[in-house]
Each structure stands twice: as structure tokens, then as C-alpha cells.
Coordinates of C-alpha atoms and ligand atoms in Angstrom, one line a residue:
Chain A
X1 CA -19.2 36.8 14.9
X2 CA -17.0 38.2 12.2
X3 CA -13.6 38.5 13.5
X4 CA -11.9 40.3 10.3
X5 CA -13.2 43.6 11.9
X6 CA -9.8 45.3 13.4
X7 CA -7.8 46.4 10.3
X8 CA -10.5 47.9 7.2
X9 CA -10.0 45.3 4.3
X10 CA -8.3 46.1 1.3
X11 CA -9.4 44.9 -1.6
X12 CA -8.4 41.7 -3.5
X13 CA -5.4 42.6 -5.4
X14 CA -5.8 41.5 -9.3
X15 CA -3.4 38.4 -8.9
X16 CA -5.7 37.7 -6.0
X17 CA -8.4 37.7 -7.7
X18 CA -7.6 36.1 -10.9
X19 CA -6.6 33.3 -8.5
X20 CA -9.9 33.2 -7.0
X21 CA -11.8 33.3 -9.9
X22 CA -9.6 30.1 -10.8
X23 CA -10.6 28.6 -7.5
X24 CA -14.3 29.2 -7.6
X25 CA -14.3 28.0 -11.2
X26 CA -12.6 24.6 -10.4
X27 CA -14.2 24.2 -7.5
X28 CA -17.6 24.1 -8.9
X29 CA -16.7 21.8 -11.9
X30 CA -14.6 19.7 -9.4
X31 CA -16.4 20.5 -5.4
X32 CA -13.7 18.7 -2.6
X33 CA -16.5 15.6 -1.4
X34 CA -18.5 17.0 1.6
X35 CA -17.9 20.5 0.5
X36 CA -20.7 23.4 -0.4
X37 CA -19.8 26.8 -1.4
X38 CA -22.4 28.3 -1.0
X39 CA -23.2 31.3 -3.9
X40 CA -22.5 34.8 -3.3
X41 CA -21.5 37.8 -5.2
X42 CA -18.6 38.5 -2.9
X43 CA -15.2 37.2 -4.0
X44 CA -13.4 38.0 -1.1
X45 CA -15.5 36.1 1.3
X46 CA -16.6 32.5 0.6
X47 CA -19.0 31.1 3.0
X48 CA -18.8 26.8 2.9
X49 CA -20.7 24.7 3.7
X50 CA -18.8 21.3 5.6
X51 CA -20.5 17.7 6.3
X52 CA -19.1 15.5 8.4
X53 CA -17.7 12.5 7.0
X54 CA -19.7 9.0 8.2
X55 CA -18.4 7.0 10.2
X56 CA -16.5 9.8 12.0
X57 CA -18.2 11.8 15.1
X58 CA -19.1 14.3 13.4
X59 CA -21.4 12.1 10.5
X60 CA -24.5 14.2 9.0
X61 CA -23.3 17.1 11.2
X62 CA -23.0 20.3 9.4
X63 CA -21.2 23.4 9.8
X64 CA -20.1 26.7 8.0
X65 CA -16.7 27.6 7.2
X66 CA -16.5 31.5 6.4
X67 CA -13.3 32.0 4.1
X68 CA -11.9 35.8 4.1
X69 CA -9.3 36.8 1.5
X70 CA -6.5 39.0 2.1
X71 CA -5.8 41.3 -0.6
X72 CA -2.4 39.5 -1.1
X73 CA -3.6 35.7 -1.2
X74 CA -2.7 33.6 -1.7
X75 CA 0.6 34.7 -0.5
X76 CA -0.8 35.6 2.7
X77 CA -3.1 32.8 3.8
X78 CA -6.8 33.6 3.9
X79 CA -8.3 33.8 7.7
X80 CA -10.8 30.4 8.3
X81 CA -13.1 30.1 10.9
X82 CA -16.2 28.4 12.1
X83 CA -19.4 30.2 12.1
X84 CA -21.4 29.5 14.8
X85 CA -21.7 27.2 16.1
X86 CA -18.9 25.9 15.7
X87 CA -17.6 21.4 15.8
X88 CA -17.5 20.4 19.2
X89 CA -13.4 19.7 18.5
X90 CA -10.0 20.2 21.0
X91 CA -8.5 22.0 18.0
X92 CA -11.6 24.3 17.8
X93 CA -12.3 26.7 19.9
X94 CA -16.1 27.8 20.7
X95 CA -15.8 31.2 18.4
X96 CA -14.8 29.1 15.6
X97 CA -10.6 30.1 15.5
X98 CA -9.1 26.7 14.4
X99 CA -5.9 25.8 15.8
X100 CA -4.4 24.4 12.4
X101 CA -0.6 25.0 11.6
X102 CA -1.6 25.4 7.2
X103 CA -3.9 28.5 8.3
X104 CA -0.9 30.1 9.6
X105 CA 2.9 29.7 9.8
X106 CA 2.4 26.7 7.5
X107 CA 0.6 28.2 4.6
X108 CA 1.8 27.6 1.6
X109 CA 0.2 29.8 -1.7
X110 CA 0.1 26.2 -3.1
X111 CA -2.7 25.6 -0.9
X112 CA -5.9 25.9 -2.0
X113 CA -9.7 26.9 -0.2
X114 CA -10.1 23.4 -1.4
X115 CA -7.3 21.7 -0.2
X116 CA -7.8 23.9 3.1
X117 CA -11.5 22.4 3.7
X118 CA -9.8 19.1 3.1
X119 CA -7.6 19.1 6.0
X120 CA -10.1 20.4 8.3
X121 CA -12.5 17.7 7.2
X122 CA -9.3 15.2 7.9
X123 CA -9.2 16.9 11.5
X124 CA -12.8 16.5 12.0
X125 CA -12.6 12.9 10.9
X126 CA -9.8 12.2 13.3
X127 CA -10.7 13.4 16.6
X128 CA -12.0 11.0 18.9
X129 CA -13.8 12.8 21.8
X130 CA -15.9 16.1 21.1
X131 CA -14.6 18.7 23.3
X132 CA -13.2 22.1 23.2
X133 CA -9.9 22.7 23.7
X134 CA -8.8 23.1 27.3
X135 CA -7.8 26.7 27.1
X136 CA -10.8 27.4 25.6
X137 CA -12.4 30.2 27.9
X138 CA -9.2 32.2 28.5
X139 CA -8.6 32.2 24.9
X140 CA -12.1 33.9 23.5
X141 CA -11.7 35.6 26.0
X142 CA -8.6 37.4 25.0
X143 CA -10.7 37.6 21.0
X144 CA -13.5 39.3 22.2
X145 CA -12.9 42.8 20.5
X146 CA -13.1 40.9 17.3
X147 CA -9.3 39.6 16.8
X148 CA -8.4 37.7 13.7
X149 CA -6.9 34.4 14.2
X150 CA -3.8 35.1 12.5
X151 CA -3.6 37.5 14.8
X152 CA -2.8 34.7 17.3
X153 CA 0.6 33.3 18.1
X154 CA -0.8 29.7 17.9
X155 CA 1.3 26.6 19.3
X156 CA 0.3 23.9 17.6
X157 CA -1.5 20.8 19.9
X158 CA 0.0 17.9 19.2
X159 CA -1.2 16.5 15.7
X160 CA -2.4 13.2 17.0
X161 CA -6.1 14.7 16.6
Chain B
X1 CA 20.4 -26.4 -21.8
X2 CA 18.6 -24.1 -19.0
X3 CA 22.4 -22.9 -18.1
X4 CA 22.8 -21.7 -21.5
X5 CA 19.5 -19.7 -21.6
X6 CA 20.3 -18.3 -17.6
X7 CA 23.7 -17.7 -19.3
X8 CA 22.3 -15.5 -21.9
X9 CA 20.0 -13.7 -19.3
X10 CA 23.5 -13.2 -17.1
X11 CA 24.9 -11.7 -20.9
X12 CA 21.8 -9.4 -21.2
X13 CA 22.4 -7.9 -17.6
X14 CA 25.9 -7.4 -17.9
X15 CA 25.3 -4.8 -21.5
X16 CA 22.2 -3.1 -18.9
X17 CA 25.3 -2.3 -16.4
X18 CA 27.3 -1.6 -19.7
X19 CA 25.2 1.0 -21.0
X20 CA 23.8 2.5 -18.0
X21 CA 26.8 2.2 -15.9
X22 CA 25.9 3.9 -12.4
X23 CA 22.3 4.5 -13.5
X24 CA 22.1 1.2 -13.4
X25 CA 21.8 -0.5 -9.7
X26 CA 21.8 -4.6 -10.1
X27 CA 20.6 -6.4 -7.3
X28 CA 20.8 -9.5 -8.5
X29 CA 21.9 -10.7 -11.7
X30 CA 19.4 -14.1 -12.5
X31 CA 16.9 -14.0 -12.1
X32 CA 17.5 -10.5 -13.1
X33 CA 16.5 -7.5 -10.5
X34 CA 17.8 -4.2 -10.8
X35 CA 16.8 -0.5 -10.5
X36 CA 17.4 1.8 -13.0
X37 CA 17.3 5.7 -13.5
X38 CA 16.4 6.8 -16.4
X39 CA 16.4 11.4 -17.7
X40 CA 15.1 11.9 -21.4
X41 CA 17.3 12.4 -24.3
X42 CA 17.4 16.4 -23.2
X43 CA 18.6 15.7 -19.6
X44 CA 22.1 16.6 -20.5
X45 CA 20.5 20.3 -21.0
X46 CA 19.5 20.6 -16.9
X47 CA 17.2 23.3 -17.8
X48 CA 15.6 21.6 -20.2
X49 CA 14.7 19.0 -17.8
X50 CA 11.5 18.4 -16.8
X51 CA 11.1 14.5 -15.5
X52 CA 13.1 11.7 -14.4
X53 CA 12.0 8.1 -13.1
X54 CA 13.6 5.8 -11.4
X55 CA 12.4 2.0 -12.6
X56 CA 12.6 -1.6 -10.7
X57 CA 12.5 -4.3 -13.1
X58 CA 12.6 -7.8 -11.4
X59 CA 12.2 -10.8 -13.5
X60 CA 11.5 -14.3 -13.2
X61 CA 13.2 -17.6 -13.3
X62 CA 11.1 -18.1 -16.4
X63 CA 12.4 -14.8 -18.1
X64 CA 12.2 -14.1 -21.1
X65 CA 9.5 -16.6 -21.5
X66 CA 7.7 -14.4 -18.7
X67 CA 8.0 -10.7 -18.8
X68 CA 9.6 -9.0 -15.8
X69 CA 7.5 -7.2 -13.6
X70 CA 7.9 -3.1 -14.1
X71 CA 7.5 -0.9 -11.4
X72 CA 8.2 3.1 -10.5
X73 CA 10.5 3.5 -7.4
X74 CA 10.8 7.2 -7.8
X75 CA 10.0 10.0 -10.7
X76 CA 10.3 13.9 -10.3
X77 CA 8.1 15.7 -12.7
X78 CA 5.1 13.4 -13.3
X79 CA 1.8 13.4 -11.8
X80 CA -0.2 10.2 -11.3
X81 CA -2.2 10.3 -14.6
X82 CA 1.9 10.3 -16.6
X83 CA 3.5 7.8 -13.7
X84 CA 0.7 5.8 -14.7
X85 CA 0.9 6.0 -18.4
X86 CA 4.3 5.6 -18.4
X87 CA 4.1 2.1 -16.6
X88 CA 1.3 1.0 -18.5
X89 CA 3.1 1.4 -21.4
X90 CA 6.3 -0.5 -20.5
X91 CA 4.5 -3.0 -19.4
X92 CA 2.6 -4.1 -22.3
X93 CA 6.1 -3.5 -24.0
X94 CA 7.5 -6.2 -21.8
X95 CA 4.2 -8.6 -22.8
X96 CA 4.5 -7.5 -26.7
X97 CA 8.4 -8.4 -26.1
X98 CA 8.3 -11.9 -24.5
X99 CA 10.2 -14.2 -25.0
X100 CA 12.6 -12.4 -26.9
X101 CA 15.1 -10.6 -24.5
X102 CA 14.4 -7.0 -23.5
X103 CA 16.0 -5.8 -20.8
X104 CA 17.9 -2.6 -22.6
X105 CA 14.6 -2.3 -24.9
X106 CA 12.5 -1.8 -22.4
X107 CA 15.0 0.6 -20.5
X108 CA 15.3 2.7 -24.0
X109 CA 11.9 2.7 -24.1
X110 CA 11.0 4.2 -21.3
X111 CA 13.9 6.2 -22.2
X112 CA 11.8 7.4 -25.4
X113 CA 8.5 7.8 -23.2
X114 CA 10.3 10.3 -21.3
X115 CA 11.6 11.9 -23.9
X116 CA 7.7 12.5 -25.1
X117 CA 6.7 13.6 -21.4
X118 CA 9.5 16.1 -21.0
X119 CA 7.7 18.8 -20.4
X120 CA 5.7 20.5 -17.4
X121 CA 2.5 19.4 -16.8
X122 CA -0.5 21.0 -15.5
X123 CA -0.9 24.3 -13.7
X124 CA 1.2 27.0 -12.3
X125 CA 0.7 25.5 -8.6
X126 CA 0.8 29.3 -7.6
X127 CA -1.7 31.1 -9.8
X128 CA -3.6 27.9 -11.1
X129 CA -3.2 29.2 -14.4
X130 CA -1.6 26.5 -17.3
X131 CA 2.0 26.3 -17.4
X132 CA 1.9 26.0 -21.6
X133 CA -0.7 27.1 -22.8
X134 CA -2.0 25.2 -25.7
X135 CA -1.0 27.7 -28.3
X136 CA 2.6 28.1 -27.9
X137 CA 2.8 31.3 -30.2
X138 CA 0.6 33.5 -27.7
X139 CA 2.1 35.4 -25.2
X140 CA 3.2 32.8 -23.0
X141 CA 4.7 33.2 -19.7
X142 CA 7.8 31.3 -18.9
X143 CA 8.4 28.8 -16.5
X144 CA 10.9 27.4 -14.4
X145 CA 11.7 24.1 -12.5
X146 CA 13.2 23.8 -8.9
X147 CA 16.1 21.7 -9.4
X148 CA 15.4 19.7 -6.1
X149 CA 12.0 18.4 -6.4
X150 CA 11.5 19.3 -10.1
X151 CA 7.8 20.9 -9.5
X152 CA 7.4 23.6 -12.0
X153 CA 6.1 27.3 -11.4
X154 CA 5.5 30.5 -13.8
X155 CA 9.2 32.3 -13.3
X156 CA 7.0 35.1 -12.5
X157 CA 5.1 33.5 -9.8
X158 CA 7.5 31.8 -8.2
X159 CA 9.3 35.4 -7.9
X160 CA 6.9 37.5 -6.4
X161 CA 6.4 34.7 -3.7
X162 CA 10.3 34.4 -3.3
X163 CA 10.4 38.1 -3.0
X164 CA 7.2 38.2 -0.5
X165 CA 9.1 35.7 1.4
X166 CA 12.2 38.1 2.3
X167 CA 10.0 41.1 2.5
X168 CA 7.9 39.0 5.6
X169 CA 11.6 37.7 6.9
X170 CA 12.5 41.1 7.3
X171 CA 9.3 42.3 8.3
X172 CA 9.3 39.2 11.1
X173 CA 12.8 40.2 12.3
X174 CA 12.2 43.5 12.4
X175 CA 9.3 42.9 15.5
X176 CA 10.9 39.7 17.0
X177 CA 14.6 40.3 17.7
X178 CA 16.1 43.2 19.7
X179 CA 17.9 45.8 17.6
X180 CA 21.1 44.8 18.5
X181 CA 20.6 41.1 17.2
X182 CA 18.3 41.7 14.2
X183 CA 21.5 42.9 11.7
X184 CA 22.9 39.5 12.4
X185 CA 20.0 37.6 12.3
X186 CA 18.8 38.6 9.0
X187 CA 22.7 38.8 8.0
X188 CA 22.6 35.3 8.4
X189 CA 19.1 34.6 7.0
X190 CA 20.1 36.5 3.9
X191 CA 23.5 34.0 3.8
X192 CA 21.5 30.7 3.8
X193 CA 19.0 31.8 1.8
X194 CA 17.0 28.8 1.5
X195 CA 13.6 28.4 0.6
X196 CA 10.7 25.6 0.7
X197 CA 9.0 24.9 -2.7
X198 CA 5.3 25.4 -2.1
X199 CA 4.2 22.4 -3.2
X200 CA 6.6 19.9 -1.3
X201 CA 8.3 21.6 1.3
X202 CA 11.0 20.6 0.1
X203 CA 13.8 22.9 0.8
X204 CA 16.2 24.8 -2.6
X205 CA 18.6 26.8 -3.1
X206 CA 18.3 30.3 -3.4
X207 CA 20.7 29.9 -6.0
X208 CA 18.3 27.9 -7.8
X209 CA 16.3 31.2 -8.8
X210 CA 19.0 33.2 -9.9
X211 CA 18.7 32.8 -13.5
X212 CA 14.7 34.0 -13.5
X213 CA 15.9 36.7 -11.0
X214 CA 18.6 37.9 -13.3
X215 CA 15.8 38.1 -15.7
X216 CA 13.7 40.7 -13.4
X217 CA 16.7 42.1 -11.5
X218 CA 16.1 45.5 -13.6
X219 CA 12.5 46.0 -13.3
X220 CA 12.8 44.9 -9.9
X221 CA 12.3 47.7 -8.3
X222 CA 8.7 48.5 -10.5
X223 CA 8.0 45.3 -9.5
X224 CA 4.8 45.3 -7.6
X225 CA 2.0 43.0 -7.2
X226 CA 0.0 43.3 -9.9
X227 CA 1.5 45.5 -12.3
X228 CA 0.5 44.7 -15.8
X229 CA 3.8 46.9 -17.5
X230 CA 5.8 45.0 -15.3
X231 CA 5.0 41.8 -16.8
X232 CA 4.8 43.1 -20.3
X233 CA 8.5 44.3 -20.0
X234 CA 9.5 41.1 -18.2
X235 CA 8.2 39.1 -20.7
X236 CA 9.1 41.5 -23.7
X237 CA 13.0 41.5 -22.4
X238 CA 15.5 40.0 -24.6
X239 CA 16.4 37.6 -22.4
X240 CA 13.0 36.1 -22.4
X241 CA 12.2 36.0 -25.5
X242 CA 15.6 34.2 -26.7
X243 CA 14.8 31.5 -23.9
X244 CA 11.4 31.0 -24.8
X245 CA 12.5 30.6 -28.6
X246 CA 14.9 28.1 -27.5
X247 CA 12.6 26.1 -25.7
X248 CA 9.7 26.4 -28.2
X249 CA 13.0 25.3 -30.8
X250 CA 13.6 21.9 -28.3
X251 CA 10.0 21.2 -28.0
X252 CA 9.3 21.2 -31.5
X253 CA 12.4 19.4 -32.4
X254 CA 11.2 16.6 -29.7
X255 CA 7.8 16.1 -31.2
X256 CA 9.2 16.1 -35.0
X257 CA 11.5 13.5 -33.2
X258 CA 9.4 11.6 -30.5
X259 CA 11.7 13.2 -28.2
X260 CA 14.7 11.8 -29.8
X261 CA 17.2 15.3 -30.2
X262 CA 20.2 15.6 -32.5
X263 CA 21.3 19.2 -31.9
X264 CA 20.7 21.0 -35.2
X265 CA 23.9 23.1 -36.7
X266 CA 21.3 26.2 -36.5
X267 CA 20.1 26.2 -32.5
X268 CA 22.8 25.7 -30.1
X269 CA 21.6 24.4 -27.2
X270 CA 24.1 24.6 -24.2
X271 CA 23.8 23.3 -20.8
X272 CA 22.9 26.1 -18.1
X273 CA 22.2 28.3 -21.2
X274 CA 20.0 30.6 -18.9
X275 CA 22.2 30.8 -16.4
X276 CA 24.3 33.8 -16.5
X277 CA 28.4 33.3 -16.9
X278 CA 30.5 33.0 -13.4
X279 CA 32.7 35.8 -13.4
X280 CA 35.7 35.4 -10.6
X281 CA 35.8 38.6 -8.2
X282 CA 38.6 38.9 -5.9
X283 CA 37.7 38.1 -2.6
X284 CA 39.6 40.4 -1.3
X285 CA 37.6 43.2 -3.0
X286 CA 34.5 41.8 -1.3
X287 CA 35.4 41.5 2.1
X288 CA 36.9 45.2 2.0
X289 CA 33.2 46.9 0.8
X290 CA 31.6 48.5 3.6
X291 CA 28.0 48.6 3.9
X292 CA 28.2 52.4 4.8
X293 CA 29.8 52.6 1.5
X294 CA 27.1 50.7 -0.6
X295 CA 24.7 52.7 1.2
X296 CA 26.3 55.7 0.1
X297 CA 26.3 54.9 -3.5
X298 CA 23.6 54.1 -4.8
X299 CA 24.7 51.9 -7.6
X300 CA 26.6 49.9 -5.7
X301 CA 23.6 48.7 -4.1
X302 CA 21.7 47.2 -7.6
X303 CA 24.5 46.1 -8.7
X304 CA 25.1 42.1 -9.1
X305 CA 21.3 41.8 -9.4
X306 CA 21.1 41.5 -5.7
X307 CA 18.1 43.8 -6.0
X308 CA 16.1 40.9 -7.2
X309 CA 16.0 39.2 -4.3
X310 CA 15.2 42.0 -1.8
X311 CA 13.4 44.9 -2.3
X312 CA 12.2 46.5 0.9
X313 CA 13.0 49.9 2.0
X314 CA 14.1 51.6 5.3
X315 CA 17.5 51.5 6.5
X316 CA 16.7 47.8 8.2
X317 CA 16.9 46.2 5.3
X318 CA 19.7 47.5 3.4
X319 CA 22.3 45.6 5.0
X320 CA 20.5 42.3 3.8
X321 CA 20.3 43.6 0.8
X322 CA 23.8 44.5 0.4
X323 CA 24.7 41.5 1.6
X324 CA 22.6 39.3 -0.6
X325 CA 23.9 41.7 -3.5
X326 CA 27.6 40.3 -2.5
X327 CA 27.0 36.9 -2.2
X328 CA 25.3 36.7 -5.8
X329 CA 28.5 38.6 -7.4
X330 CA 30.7 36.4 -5.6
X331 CA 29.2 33.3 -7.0
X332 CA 27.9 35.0 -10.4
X333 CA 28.2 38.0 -12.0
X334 CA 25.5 37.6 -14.7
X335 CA 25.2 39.3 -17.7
X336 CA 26.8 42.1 -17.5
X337 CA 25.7 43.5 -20.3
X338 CA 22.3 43.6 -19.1
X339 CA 22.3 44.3 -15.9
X340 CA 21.2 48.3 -16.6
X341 CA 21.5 50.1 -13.5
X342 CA 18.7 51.1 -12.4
X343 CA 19.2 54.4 -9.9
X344 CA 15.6 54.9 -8.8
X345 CA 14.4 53.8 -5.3
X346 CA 13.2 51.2 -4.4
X347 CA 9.6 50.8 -3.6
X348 CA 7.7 49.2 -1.2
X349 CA 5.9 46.6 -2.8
X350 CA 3.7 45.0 -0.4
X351 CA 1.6 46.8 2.2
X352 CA 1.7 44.4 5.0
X353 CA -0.7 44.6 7.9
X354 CA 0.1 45.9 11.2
X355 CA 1.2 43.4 13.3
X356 CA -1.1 42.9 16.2
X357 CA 1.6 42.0 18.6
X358 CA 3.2 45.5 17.8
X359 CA 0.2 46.6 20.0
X360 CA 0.1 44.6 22.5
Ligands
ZN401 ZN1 1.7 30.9 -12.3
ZN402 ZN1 8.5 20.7 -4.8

């Protein structure tokens, strides 16, 4: 599902995409480690591709990340989720919103699609059980007419996982 | 015979404290172990600097026979690759030294090294882009340092985020609180204005921008996201250009000099020589201003630069910005002579997206 449906997109503003451009570019001379991006023409959305770390639960699984700009990144952050399906995770839910404080009221335009894909592979790698979080149902339930995300007003799980 | 070598050990950390005086922290005197912070040659121009580090240098029973052990307790303004190069290189000073005593060489060494790295390094965290370019003649954009965690940032960049900032804290206040508390909410926000950097989180003064926002507080309100003229004319002003000349003057001066400055008769470096001159307002004058009035007239309201910080329309927001506007005059009036009124409205700068919980 593609969640960025509600509000029409604006286009990438020209800081925003200078910025990208600076982001793709040093991301494929210097890729994060179990990263893929994989190759389109469309700036605004970056579809990547995430392996799980060994040794972790989620070893030699794969999953897609789909990465949608907002036309003023990166001061706004850019919305993140799993494409289907998504990591079997208690921060994850099964539409593929992540509950992760940086994708929201933590964002910083510092941050980077890189060092974004970083800290989910650091929440993959730390989770112990594969499970979905526990208000799972009730909450893609309340997404199902294709809300964003950030349109949630997330409380953060504890950050033991 | 050993008492009168650890003697002149005891000698050698005695003209450390002497030269370094509070820099210098001893924790023990023989064998000799003490921390010591250490700004380049520049540091007494606090715009000009870029790193500091703070060094532990512990030493053995056999020093000077032995060279001391070097290590970095804390730096601002280096990256691993200079933290490293920087201890690499008073290290094999210390080795190349032995056994002659080199306590305060070693400490003016590193003194020198920093010198040579004071500069930013790297990227604009915020647009990725270099902070100096290589060619220092092109049209480059300037940069500024936060003065709490020293990471560096285009001046532009670091003001369209500071400015996207209060736009979203107004914006947030606006749907959160009820009407009756949102004047003193954001009143108060606007007070404390504190921000995080975006690298560290770590939190600075508002107060630490003034002197880029002085620099925009006339285009300000053309400023908008990507707005090629604004830029141009930001980077054109004269302002700019006499504080890039003066830091292109210093950097040349510390590369002619491995970093080693004696203020030339023709450049006159001052400290805080971007930052605009404190002019006293009466207090009483302050207090007495009414925000109907400052509505009323619109000058009133750009005045003091205030209309740097915030730039959002609607009657919401005016009070914050009249109130930032008086807190910057009563702390600074900067250059007065530049600060060309500017009558035309605001705009709105950034289109924000509806706020789903508006809906709800
Ligand atoms: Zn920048
Ligand atoms: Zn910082």
C-alpha cells in the first residue's frame, strides 16, 4: 500500500533536491552495509532494499523500505515505511508504519536516508522476539483510508527493542 | 641522583601550570599527570574559532627517558580522521623528544597543530554541500559555528532551518493549545528561544544566531525556500562580503604562518567582529510598547531585526514576533546603519501541510 495518498504531493523544492541529488550521489560511492537503493528515475521516492544483519533474527531476511520526500526535506522528515510485507517486529506494524521517534518528532535535517536505514537496521538487529506490536489491529485499522504515518501522534515504546 | 632528575620533572610541571595557568588541570605532579586545554593561536577571536581539544598527558616514573602517554579527553570541532591526526602527531613528538624534557613542547605543539586545523571541516551537515570549497575566491557561502558544540553549518542553512523551526512552533501552537493560552505559550517560547543543533542535540542560544540573522534581517521577508536572488543578495551584502574578506585575510595569514598569527597593522581583527554593537535601551521604553501599537506601525515591527527570526503571517504570530523583536533590541541593537526598513509584508514562506488532527 502507498500511504502518501491523502494530500497531492508537491514537488521537491530546489534545496530539496539538490540535497537529494547529494544523497543519492554519496550513497552510491559510499552504500550504508546491508543497504540497496534500488534505481529509479524518481527523486522523490527511493525504494531500498534492507538485509538483515547475521546473527540477528532477522539474518538473510529481506525487506523494502519505500522513502517519500516532502517537498521541504529535509526540514520536514521524509515519510518511511515497510512495503509489504513488512519485518515481523513490536515497533512495526503489519502495513509497514514504523514506530521510530527520528521519523518524526525527532528528525533532525542532519539526518540522512542513510543514517535513517541505519537505525532501522539497529532496531531490526535488536529486537528479540518477532512480533507485531500489541496494538497492531486497532491501529491499521484506524490507517486504512491511506493515512501517512506522520500523520500519527506516535508514543514512543520503550527503546529497549 | 634520581631526586634531582624527579626534581627537575617537579620544575618542568610547575612552568606547564605557569604558562597555562587554569588551562592547565595537574593531577599529580611526579610522575607527571595532568590535563590540559588547549584553543589555537586565533581562539582569542571567538569567531574565528573553529576547534579546541582537551589533552591528558600522563607520564612515567621513567620520564623523560620514556615519553608520556598522549591522549584526547575532549575536542569540539574535529572529526575522527583530525582527532586522530592530531594524536598521532604528538605522539611521535613525544618519541622524537625523549629523553629531553617536553612537557610545554609538546603542549605548544599541539598548540601549533591546532592552529593548522582551525578551520571547518567537511560538509554543511544540513545541505551536504562543502563548507570551503576548495577555491576560496568563488562564490562561497559563509559559515558559522554554534558556540556550544562548535559543529559548523552554511549561515544560510542553518537559517532557514532556525526560521522553519518557529514557523512549525507557531504552527504547533496554533492547533494544540486553546486560544486563550496559545499568546502565552508562544510568548514564552519566543522568550527562551532555544534551539538544538542538528547534529548533536545539543541545546544553543538563540542568541548564538544573531549575528548571521542580522545579516538576513532585511531580505528576510523575500526569504523563501529556494530563492536564488535571495541568496545572491545575501551573499552580495556588505556585511558579507567584509566578513568573508576577513576570514579569507586570517586563513591566509595562518597558512603563510603555520597558524601562528601576529595581527598585521593593515587587517584589524577584533573579537565578536561580526557581532553587531550592544546599544543600551531604556527599559523603561520597552516595557511601555504595546503590541497593539507595534501592530499598528508597521515599522515598529522590523525593527531590531526581530524579523529575522520570525516570519509568519496572520495576526497569531505577531505578538511573538514583536516580542522576539524586543528582546533582540534589548540585548543588541545591531547595526543600525544597516538595518533598512523594510515596509513590505511579510510572506509566508513555507506551505505546511494540513494537519491531519485539524480533521479529526
Ligand atoms: Zn549548507
Ligand atoms: Zn552540535
Amino acid at each position: 500500500m502507498t500511504s502518501s495518498s491523502g494530500a497531492a504531493r508537491k514537488n521537491l523544492s530546489k534545496i530539496a533536491c539538490n540535497r537529494l541529488q547529494k544523497e543519492l550521489v554519496e550513497w552510491q560511492v559510499n552504500p550504508p552495509t546491508g543497504f540497496k537503493h534500488k534505481v529509479t528515475d524518481n527523486l522523490q521516492r527511493w525504494v531500498v532494499e534492507v538485509t538483515g544483519a547475521s546473527g540477528t533474527l532477522y539474518a538473510n531476511e529481506t525487506y523494502q523500505l519505500q522513502v517519500d520526500f516532502p517537498e521541504n526535506y529535509p526540514m520536514e522528515a521524509p515519510q518511511v515505511i515497510f512495503l509489504h510485507p513488512a519485518p515481523l517486529h513490536p515497533h512495526i506494524y503489519s502495513n509497514g508504519h514504523i514506530c521510530l521517534d527520528i521519523l518524526y518528532d525527532s528528525w533532525s535535517p542532519a539526518m540522512t536516508v542513510s543514517s535513517i536505514g541505519i537505525s532501522i537496521l539497529s532496531m531490526l538487529s535488536s529486537s528479540t522476539t518477532k512480533q507485531r506490536p500489541e496494538d497492531n489491529d486497532r491501529y491499521v485499522k484506524n490507517c486504512r483510508n491511506g493515512r501517512s504515518p506522520k500523520e500519527t501522534r506516535w508514543w514512543f515504546h520503550d527503546d529497549k527493542v | 641522583m634520581g631526586n634531582e632528575e624527579e626534581d627537575e620533572v617537579v620544575a618542568e610541571v610547575e612552568a606547564v601550570e605557569a604558562v597555562y595557568a587554569t588551562d592547565c588541570v595537574l593531577l599529580r605532579s611526579f610522575p607527571p599527570h595532568f590535563h590540559i586545554s588547549l584553543k589555537p593561536r586565533t581562539a582569542d577571536v571567538s569567531s574565528q574559532q573553529f576547534v579546541e581539544a582537551v589533552l591528558e598527558i600522563r607520564a612515567s616514573p621513567q620520564y623523560p627517558k620514556e615519553p608520556p602517554s598522549v591522549d584526547l579527553v575532549d575536542c569540539k570541532g574535529l572529526d575522527e580522521q583530525r582527532q586522530k591526526h592530531l594524536l598521532n602527531h604528538i605522539q611521535s613528538k613525544a618519541c622524537e623528544l625523549s629523553p629531553c624534557l617536553m612537557l610545554v613542547s609538546l603542549c605548544e605543539e599541539a598548540v601549533e597543530k591546532l592552529s593548522a586545523m582551525n578551520h571547518p571541516d567537511g560538509d554543511c551537515p544540513l545541505c551536504l554541500f562543502p563548507l570551503v570549497p576548495e577555491d576560496l575566491q568563488s562564490e562561497t557561502l559563509p559559515f558559522m559555528k554554534l558556540m556550544s558544540c562548535f559543529h559548523c553549518f552554511h549561515s544560510e542553512c542553518i537559517i532557514r532551518w532556525w526560521q522553519w523551526l518557529q514557523s512549525s512552533k507557531v504552527d504547533s501552537a496554533n492547533t494544540d493549545s486553546t486560544p486563550a493560552l496559545r499568546n502565552q505559550d508562544n510568548h514564552k517560547k519566543m522568550e527562551d528561544s532555544v534551539g538544538n543543533c542538528p547534529v548533536c542535540r545539543k541545546p544553543f542560544l538563540a542568541k548564538d544566531l544573531d549575528h548571521v540573522l542580522a545579516l538576513v534581517g532585511s531580505y528576510s521577508s523575500q526569504m523563501s525556500l529556494d530563492s536564488d536572488e535571495v541568496n545572491d543578495e545575501l551573499l552580495q551584502s556588505e556585511d558579507e562580503i567584509i566578513r568573508r574578506q576577513k576570514f579569507e585575510a586570517i586563513l591566509n595569514l595562518q597558512k603563510e604562518n603555520s597558524g601562528l598569527i601576529e595581527p598585521k597593522k593593515d587587517i584589524v581583527i577584533l573579537p565578536g567582529m561580526y557581532l553587531p554593537q550592544p546599544v543600551a535601551v531604556p527599559s523603561s521604553m520597552l516595557t511601555k510598547e504595546s503590541d497593539e501599537q507595534q501592530e499598528k506601525d508597521p515599522s515598529a515591527v522590523v525593527s531590531g531585526n526581530g524579523g529575522g527570526t520570525s516570519n509568519a503571517t496572520g495576526p497569531s504570530s505577531s505578538r511573538q514576533r514583536n516580542s522576539g523583536a524586543r528582546r533582540q533590541k534589548a540585548r543588541s541593537d545591531k547595526h543600525s546603519s544597516s538595518t533598512v526598513r523594510n515596509p513590505r509584508k511579510p510572506v509566508q514562506q513555507w506551505v505546511r501541510r494540513d494537519d491531519p488532527s485539524n480533521k479529526k
